[in-house]
mmCIF file of C-alpha atoms in Angstrom:
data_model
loop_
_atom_site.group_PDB
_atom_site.id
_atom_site.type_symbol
_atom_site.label_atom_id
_atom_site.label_comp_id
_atom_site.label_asym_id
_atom_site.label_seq_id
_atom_site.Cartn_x
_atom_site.Cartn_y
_atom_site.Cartn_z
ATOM 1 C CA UNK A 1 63.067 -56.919 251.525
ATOM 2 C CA UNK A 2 59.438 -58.705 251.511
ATOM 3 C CA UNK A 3 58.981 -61.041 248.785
ATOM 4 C CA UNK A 4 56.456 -58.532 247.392
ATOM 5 C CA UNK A 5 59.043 -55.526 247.433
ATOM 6 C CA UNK A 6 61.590 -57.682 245.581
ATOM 7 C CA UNK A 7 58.848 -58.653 242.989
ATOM 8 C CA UNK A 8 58.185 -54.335 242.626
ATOM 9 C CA UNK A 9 61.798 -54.263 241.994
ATOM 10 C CA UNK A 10 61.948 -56.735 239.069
ATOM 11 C CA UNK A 11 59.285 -55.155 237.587
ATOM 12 C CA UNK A 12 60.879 -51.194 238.236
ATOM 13 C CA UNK A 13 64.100 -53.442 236.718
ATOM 14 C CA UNK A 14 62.074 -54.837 233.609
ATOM 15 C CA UNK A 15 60.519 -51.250 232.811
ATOM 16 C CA UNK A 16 63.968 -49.860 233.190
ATOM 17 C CA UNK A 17 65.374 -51.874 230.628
ATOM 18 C CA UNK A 18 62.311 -51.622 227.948
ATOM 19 C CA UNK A 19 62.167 -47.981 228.786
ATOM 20 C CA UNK A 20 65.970 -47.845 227.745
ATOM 21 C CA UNK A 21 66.196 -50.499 224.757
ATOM 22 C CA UNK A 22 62.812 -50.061 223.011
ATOM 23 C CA UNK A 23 61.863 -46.297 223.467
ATOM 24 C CA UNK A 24 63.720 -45.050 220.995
ATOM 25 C CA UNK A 25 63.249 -48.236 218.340
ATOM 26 C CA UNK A 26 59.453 -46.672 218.692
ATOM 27 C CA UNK A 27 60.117 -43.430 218.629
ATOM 28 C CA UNK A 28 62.879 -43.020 216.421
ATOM 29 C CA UNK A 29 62.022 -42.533 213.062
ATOM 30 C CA UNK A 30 60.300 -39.194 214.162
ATOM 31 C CA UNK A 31 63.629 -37.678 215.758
ATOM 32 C CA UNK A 32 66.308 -36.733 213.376
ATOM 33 C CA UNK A 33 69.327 -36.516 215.225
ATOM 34 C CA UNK A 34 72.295 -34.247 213.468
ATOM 35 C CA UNK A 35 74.856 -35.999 211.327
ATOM 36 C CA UNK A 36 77.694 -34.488 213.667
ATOM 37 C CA UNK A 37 76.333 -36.485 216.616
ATOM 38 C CA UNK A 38 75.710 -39.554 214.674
ATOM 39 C CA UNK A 39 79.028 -39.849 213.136
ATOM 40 C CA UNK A 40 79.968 -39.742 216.774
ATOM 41 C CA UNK A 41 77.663 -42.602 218.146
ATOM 42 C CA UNK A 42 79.659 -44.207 215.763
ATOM 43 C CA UNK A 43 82.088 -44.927 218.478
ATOM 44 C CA UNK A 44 79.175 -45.907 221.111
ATOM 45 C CA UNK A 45 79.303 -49.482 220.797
ATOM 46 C CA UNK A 46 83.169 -49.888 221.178
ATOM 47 C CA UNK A 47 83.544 -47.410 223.439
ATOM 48 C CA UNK A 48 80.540 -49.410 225.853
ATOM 49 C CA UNK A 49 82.456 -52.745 225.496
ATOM 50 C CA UNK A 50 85.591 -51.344 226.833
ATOM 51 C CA UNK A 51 84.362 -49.614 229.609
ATOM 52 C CA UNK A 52 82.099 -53.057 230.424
ATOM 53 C CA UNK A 53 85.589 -55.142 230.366
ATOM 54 C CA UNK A 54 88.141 -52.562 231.986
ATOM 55 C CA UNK A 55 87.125 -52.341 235.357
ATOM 56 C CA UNK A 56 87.095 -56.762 235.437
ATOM 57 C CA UNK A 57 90.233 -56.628 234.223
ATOM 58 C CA UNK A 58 91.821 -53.918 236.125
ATOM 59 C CA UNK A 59 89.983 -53.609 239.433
ATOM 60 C CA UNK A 60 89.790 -56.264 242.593
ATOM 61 C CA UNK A 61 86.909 -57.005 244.574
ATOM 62 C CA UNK A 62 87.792 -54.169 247.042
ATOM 63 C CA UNK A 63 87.986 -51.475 244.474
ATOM 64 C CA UNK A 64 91.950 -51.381 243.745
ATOM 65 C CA UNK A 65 93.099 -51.255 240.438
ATOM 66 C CA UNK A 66 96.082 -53.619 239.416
ATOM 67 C CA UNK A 67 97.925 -52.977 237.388
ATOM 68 C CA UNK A 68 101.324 -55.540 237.439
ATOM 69 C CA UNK A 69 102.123 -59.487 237.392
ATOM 70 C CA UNK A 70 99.864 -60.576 240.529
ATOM 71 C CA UNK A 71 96.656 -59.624 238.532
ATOM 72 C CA UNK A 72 95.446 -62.927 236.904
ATOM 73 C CA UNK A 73 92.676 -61.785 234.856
ATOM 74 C CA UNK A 74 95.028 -58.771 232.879
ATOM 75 C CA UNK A 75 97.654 -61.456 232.195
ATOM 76 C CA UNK A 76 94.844 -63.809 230.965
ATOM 77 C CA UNK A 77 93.191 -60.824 229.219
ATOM 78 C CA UNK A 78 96.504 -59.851 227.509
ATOM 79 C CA UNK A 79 97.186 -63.021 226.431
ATOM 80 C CA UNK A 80 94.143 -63.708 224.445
ATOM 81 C CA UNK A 81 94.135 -60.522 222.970
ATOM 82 C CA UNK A 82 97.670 -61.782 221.665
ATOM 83 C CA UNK A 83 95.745 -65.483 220.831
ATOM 84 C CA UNK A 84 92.995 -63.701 219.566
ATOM 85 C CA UNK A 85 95.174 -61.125 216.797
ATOM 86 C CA UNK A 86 97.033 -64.676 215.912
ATOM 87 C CA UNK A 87 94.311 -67.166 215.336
ATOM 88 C CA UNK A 88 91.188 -65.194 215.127
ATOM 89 C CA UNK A 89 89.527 -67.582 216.484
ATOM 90 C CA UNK A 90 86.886 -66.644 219.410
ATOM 91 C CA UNK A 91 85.531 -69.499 220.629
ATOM 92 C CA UNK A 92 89.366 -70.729 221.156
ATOM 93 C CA UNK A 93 90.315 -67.420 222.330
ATOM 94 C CA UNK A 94 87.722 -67.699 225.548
ATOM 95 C CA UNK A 95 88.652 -71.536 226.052
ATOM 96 C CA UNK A 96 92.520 -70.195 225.992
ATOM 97 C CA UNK A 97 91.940 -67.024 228.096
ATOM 98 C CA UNK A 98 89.686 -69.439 230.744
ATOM 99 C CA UNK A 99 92.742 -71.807 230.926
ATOM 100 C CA UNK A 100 95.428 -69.114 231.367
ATOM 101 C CA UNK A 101 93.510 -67.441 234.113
ATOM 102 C CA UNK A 102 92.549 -70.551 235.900
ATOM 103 C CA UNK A 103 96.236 -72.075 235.497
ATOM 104 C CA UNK A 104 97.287 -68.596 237.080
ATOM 105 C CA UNK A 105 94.646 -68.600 240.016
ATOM 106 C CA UNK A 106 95.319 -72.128 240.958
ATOM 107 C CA UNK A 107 99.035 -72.333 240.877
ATOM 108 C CA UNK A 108 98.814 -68.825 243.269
ATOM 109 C CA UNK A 109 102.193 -68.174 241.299
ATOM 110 C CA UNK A 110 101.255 -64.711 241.487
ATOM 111 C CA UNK A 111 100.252 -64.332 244.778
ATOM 112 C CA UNK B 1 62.281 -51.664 198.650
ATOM 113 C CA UNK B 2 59.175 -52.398 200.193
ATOM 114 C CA UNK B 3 58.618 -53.091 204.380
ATOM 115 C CA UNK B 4 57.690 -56.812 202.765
ATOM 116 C CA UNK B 5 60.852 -57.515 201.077
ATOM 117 C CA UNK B 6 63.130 -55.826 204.224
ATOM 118 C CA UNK B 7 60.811 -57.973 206.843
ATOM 119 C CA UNK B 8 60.371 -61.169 204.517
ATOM 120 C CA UNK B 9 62.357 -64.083 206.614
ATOM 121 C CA UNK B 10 65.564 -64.664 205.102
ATOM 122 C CA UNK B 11 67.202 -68.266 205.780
ATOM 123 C CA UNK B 12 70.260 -67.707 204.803
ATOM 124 C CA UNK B 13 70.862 -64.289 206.501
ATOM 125 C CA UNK B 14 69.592 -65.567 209.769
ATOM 126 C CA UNK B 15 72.216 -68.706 209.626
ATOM 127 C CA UNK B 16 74.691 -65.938 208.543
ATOM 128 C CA UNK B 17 74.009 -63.766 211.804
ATOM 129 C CA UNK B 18 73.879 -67.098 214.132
ATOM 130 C CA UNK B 19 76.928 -67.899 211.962
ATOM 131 C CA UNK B 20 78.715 -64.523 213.586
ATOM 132 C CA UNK B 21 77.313 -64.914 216.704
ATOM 133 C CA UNK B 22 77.752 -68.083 217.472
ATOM 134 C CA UNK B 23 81.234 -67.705 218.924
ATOM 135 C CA UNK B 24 80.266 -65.144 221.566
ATOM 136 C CA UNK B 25 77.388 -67.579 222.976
ATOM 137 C CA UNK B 26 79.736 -69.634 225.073
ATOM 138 C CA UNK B 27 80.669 -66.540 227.081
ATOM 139 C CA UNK B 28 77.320 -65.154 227.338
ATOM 140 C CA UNK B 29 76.477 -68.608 228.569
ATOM 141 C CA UNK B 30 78.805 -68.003 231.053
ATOM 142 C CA UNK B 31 78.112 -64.876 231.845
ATOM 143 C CA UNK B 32 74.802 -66.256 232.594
ATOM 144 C CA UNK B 33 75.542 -68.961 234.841
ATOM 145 C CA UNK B 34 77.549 -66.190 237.292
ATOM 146 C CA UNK B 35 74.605 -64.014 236.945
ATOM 147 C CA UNK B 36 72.443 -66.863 238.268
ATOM 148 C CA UNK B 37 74.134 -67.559 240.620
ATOM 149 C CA UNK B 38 74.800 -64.465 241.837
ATOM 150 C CA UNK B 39 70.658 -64.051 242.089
ATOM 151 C CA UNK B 40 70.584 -67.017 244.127
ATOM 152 C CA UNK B 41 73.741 -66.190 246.823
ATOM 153 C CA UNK B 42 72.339 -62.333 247.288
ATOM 154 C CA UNK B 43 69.398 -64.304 248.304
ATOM 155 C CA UNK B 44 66.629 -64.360 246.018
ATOM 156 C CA UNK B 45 64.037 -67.276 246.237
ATOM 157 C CA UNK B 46 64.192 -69.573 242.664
ATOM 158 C CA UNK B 47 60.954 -68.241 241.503
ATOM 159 C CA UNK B 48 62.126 -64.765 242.044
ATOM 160 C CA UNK B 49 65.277 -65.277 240.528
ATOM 161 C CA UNK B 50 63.728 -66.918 237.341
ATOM 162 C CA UNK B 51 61.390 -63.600 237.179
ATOM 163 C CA UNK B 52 64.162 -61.394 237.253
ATOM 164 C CA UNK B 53 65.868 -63.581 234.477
ATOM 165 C CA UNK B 54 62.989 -64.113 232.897
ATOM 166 C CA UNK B 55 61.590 -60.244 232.542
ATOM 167 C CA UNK B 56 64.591 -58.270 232.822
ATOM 168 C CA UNK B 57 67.283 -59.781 230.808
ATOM 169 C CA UNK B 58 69.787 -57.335 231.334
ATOM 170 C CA UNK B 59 72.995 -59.116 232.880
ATOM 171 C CA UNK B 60 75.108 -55.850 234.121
ATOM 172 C CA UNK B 61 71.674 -54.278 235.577
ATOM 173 C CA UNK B 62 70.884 -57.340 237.591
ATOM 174 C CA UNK B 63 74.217 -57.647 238.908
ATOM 175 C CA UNK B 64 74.017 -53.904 240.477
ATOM 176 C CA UNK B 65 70.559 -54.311 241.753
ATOM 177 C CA UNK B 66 71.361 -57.502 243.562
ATOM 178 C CA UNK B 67 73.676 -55.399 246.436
ATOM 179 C CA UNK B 68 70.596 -52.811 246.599
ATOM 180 C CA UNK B 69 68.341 -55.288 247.632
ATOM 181 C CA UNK B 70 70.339 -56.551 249.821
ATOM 182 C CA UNK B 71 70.972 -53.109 251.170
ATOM 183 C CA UNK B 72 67.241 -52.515 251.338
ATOM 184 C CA UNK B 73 67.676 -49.656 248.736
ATOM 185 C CA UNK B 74 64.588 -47.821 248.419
ATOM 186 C CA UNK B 75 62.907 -48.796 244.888
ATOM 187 C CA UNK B 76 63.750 -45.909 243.082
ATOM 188 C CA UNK B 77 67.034 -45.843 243.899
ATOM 189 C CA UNK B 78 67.411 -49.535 242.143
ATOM 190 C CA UNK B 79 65.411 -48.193 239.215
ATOM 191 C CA UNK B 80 67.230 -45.495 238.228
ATOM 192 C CA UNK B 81 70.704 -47.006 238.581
ATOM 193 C CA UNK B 82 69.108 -49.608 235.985
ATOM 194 C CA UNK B 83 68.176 -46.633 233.719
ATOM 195 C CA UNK B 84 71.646 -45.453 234.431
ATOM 196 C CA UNK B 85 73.279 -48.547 233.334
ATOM 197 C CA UNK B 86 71.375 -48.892 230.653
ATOM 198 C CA UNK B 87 71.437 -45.900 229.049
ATOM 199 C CA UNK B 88 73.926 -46.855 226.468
ATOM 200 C CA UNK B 89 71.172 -49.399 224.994
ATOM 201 C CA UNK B 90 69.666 -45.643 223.942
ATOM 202 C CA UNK B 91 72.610 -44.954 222.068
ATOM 203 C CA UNK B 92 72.785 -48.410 220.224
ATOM 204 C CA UNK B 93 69.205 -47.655 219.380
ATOM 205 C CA UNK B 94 69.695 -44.056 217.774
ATOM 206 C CA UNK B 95 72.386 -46.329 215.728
ATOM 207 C CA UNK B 96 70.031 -49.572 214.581
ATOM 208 C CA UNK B 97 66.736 -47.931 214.784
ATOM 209 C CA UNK B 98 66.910 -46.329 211.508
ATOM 210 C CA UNK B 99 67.687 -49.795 209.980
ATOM 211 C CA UNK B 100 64.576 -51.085 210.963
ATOM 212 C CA UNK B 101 61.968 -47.923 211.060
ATOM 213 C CA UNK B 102 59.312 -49.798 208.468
ATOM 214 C CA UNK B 103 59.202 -52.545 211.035
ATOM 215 C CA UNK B 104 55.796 -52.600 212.624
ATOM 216 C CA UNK B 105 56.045 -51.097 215.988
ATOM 217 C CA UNK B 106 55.726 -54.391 217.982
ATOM 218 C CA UNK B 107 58.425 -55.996 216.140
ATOM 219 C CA UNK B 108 60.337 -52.665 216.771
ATOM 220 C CA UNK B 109 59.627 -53.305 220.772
ATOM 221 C CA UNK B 110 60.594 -56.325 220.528
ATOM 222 C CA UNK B 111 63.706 -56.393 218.685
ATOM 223 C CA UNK B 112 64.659 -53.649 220.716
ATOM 224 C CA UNK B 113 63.798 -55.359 224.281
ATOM 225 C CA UNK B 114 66.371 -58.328 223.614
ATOM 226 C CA UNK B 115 69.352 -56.161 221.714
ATOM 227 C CA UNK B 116 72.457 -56.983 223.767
ATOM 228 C CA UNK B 117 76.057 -55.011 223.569
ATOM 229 C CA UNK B 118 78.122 -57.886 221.275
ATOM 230 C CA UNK B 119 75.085 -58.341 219.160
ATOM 231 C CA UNK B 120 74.793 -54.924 218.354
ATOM 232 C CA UNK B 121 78.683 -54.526 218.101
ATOM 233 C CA UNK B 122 78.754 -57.235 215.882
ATOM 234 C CA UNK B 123 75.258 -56.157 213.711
ATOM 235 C CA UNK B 124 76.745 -52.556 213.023
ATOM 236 C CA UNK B 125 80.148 -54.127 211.871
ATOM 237 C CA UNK B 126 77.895 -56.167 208.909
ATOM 238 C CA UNK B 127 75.634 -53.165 208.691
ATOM 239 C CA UNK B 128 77.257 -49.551 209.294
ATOM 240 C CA UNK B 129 74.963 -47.819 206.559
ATOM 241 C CA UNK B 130 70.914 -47.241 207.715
ATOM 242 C CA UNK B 131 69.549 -48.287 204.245
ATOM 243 C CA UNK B 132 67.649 -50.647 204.042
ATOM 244 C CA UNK B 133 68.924 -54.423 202.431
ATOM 245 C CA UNK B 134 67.463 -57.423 202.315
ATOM 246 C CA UNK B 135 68.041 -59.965 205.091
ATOM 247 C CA UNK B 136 69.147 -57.542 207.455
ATOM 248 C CA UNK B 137 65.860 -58.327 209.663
ATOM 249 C CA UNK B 138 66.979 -61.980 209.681
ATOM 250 C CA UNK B 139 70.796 -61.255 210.192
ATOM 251 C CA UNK B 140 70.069 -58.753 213.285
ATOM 252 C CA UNK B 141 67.482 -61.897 214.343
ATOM 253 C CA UNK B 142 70.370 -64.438 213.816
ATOM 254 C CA UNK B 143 72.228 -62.313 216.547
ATOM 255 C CA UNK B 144 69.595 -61.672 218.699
ATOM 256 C CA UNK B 145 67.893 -64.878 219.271
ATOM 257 C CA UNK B 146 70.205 -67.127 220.089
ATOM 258 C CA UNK B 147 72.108 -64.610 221.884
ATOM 259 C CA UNK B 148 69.043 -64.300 224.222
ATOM 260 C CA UNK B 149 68.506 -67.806 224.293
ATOM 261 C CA UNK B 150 72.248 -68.620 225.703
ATOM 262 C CA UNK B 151 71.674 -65.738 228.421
ATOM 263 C CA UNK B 152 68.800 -67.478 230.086
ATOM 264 C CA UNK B 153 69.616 -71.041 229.667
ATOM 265 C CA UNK B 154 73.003 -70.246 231.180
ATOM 266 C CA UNK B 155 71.293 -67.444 233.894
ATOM 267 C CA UNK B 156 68.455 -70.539 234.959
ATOM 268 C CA UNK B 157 71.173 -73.213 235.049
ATOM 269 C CA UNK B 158 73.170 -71.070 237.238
ATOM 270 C CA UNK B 159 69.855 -70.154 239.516
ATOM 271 C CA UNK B 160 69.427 -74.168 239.657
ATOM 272 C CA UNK B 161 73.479 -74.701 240.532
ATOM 273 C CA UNK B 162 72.908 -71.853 243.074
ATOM 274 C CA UNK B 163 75.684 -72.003 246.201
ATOM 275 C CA UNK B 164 77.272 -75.344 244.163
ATOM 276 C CA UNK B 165 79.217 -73.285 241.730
ATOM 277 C CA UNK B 166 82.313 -71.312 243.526
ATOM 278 C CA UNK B 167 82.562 -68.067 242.515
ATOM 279 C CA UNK B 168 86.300 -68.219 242.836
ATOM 280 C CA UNK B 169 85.998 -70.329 239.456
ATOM 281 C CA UNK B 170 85.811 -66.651 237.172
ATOM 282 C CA UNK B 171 83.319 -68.149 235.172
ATOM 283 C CA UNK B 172 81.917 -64.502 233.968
ATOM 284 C CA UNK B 173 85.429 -63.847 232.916
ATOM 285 C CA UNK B 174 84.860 -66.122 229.896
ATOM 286 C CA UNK B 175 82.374 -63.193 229.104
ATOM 287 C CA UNK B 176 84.821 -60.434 229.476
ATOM 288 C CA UNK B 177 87.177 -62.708 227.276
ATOM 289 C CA UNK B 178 83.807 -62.502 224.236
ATOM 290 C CA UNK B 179 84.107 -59.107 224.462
ATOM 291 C CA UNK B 180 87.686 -58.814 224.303
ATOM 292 C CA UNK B 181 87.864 -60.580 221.305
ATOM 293 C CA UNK B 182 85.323 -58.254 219.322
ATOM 294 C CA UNK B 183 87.037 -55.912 220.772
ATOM 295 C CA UNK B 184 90.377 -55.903 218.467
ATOM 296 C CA UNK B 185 88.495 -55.955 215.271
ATOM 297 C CA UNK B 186 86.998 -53.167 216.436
ATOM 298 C CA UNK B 187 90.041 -50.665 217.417
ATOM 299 C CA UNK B 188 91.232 -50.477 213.492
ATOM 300 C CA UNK B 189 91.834 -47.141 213.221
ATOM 301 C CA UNK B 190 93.178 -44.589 215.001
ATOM 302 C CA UNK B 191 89.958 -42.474 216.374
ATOM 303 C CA UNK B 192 88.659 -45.665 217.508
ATOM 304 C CA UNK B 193 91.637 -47.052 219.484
ATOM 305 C CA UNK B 194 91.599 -44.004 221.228
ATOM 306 C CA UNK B 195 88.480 -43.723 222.083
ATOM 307 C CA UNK B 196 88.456 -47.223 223.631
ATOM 308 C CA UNK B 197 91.404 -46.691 225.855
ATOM 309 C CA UNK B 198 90.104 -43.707 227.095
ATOM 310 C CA UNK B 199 86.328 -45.088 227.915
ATOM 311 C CA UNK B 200 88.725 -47.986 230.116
ATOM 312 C CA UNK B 201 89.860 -45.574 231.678
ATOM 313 C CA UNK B 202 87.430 -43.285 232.677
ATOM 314 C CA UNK B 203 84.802 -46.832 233.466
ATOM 315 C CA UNK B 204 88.046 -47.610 235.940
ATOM 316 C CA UNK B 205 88.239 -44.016 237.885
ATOM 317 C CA UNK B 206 85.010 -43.994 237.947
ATOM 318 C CA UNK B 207 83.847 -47.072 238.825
ATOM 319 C CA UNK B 208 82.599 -45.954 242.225
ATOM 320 C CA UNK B 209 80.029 -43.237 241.040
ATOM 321 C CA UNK B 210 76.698 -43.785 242.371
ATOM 322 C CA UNK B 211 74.198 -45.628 240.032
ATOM 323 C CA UNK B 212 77.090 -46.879 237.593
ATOM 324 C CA UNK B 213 77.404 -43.210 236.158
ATOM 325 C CA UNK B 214 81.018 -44.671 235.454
ATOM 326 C CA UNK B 215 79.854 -46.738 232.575
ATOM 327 C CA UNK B 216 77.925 -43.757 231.283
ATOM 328 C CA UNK B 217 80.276 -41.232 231.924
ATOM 329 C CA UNK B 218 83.178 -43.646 229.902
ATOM 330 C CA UNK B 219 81.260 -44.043 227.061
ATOM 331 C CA UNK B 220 80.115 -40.663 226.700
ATOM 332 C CA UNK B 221 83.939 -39.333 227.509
ATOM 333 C CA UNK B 222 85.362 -42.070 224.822
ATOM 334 C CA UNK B 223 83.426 -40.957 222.051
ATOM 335 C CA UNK B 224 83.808 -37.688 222.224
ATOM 336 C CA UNK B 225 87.783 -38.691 222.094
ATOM 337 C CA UNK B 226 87.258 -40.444 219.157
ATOM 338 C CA UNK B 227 85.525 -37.743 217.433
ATOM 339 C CA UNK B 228 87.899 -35.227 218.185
ATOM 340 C CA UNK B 229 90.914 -37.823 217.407
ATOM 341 C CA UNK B 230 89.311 -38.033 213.966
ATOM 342 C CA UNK B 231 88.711 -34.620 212.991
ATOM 343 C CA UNK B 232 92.099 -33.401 213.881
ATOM 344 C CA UNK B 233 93.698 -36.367 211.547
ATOM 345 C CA UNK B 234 91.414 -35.107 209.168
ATOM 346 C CA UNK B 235 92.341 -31.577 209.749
ATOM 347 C CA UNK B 236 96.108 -32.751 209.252
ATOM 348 C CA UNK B 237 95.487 -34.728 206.230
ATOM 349 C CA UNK B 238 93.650 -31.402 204.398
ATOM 350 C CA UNK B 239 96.449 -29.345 205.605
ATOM 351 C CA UNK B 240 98.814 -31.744 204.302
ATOM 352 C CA UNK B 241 97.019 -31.837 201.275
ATOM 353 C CA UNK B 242 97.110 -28.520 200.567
ATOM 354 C CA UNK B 243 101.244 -28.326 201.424
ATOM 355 C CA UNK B 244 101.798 -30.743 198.945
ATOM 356 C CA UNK B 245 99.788 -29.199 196.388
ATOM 357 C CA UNK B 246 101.269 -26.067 196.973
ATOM 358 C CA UNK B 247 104.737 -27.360 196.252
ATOM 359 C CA UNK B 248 103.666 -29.095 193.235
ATOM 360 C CA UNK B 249 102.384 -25.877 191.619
#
C-alpha cells in the first residue's frame, strides 16, 4: 500500500473504533433496551475476556489448537490461575506466569 | 443527585479506580510494546505507526489490520473487520452508558473512545447497578486514564524498539496473563463459569472466520449460555421450593 492508502486505513480504523465505543454512550439514554437482554449483557464483559485469551492460550501460530504438555503458554496460563486463586495478587501473578512460560520456552523441555 | 455532584472530580475515587487498575497496567504495557512492534515489522513507517497508535487505540483491531495491509486488503474490507472486532465495545456501552447518561455528550464521546475490556470488567465489578453515586465519574476515570496512558507509552516504546525486540520473547502474553487474573474473580457463580468456558471455546473453533466473527460469535454464544444456565438453576430452585413446601404442609 501507498503511504496515503495506509493513512485512509488508520483513519477507516479510528472511525471504526469511535463508531463502536462512543455511539451508543451518545445515543443511549434514548434506547431502552429490555431487562431480559440486559440481565444477559450481564455476562458480556466476561464472556469477551475469555474468548480474547483462549485462542493465545490454546492455538499456535499455524492455527492448531494444543491442547497437552508441549504447549508453554496453557501450562504458564494454568499455573497462574493456580498463583493467582492463592495469592491474589496480579501484578505477581503476570511476573510469575512471564517466568513460567519463559523458563518453559527456553529450556525447550517441552519440545 | 444532580449531573454536578455525579460529574464533580472526586480525589479519592479516582486514586481508588487507579488503585484497581493499577495491577493490570504492566500487562497492558506489554501488550503495547508487542503491538508496536508488530506495527513496525508488518512494515509501517514510525510516523504511521505512531498515527495508528495515536488515533486508533484499539490493540486487538490493529493487530488484525496489520496482515490486511500487508495483503493489500481493499479498505473496506480492513474497516469492517475493525467494526467486527469491536463490536463487543457496543455491548460494554449498553452496560456503562446508563451510568453516565447526565454526562455532557463530549465527555460521553470521550469516555467512551478510550473504554478498554479490563477497565470495563473491572468498573462493572465496583459498579453493577446504573444509579447514579458519587465518584463513579472519577473511579471509571481512575481506570481509564492510566489504562490508556500505559497502552501508548508501551505501543510507542515498542514502535521505537521496532525489529530489536524478538517476538519469540511472548511479551503480549503478560497481557493474556492481566486478563486471566480478572478472569477468576469473575467466574463466581455457576451461569458465569459457564458462560466463559463456552465463549473459549467457540473464540477457538472459530478463530478462522473472516473479519474476527469468532470473537463476536463467542461472546454472543457465551452469554446466551449463561443466561440459560441461570434461569434453569432458577427454575430448579422454585421447583425445589415448592417440593419442600409441599412436604412441610
Amino acid at each position: 500500500m501507498s503511504d496515503l492508502e495506509i493513512w485512509i486505513v488508520i483513519i477507516a480504523l479510528a472511525i471504526a473504533t469511535a463508531l463502536t465505543r462512543s455511539s451508543f454512550w451518545l445515543v443511549g439514554h434514548k434506547v431502552t433496551i429490555p431487562p431480559r437482554v440486559q440481565e444477559m449483557l450481564r455476562y458480556a464483559p466476561s464472556c469477551a475476556l475469555a474468548a480474547i485469551i483462549a485462542p493465545d492460550l490454546l492455538l499456535d501460530g499455524a492455527g492448531t489448537v494444543h491442547l497437552d504438555l508441549g504447549n508453554a503458554r496453557l501450562i504458564a496460563g494454568i499455573a497462574s490461575v493456580a498463583w493467582f486463586a492463592w495469592r491474589r495478587r496480579m501484578l505477581e501473578t503476570i511476573i510469575f506466569g512471564m517466568l513460567i512460560f519463559t523458563a518453559l520456552r527456553l529450556l525447550h523441555l517441552y519440545q | 443527585m444532580s449531573n454536578q455532584d455525579l460529574a464533580t472530580h472526586d480525589p479519592a475515587a479516582w486514586r481508588d479506580g487507579f488503585r484497581t487498575g493499577l495491577p493490570t497496567l504492566f500487562g497492558i504495557g506489554a501488550w503495547g510494546v508487542v503491538v508496536g512492534v508488530a506495527m513496525i515489522k508488518s512494515g509501517l513507517t514510525v510516523p504511521q505507526a505512531l498515527g495508528m497508535t495515536l488515533l486508533v487505540f484499539a490493540g486487538s483491531a490493529q493487530l488484525a489490520a496489520l496482515p490486511l495491509i500487508a495483503a493489500n486488503a481493499p479498505v473496506w474490507v480492513i474497516f469492517v473487520t475493525a467494526l467486527v472486532i469491536n463490536l463487543r465495545f457496543v455491548i460494554f456501552s449498553v452496560l456503562l452508558a446508563p451510568h453516565f447518561a447526565s454526562l455532557p455528550w463530549h465527555k460521553r464521546l470521550g469516555l467512551g473512545f478510550v473504554s478498554g475490556d479490563i477497565s470495563v470488567a473491572l468498573y462493572l465489578q465496583r459498579y453493577p447497578d446504573p444509579a447514579p453515586a458519587p465518584g463513579k465519574v472519577s473511579f471509571l476515570k481512575g481506570l481509564l486514564y492510566p489504562n490508556c496512558a500505559a497502552w501508548q507509552i508501551g505501543s510507542i516504546i515498542g514502535i521505537f524498539l521496532g525489529n530489536a525486540v524478538p517476538t519469540d520473547w511472548g511479551l503480549g502474553f503478560a497481557g493474556t496473563l492481566a486478563i486471566v487474573c480478572i478472569l477468576v474473580p469473575m467466574v463466581a457463580s455457576k451461569p458465569a463459569l459457564c458462560g466463559v468456558l463456552v465463549a473459549a471455546v467457540v473464540s477457538v473453533l472459530a478463530a478462522d472466520l473472516p473479519y474476527k466473527l469468532g470473537l463476536l460469535a463467542a461472546v454472543v454464544v457465551g452469554m446466551v449460555t449463561a443466561m440459560i444456565v441461570e434461569e434453569t438453576g432458577d427454575k430448579w430452585r422454585a421447583r425445589r421450593e415448592q417440593d419442600s413446601k409441599a412436604t412441610h404442609v
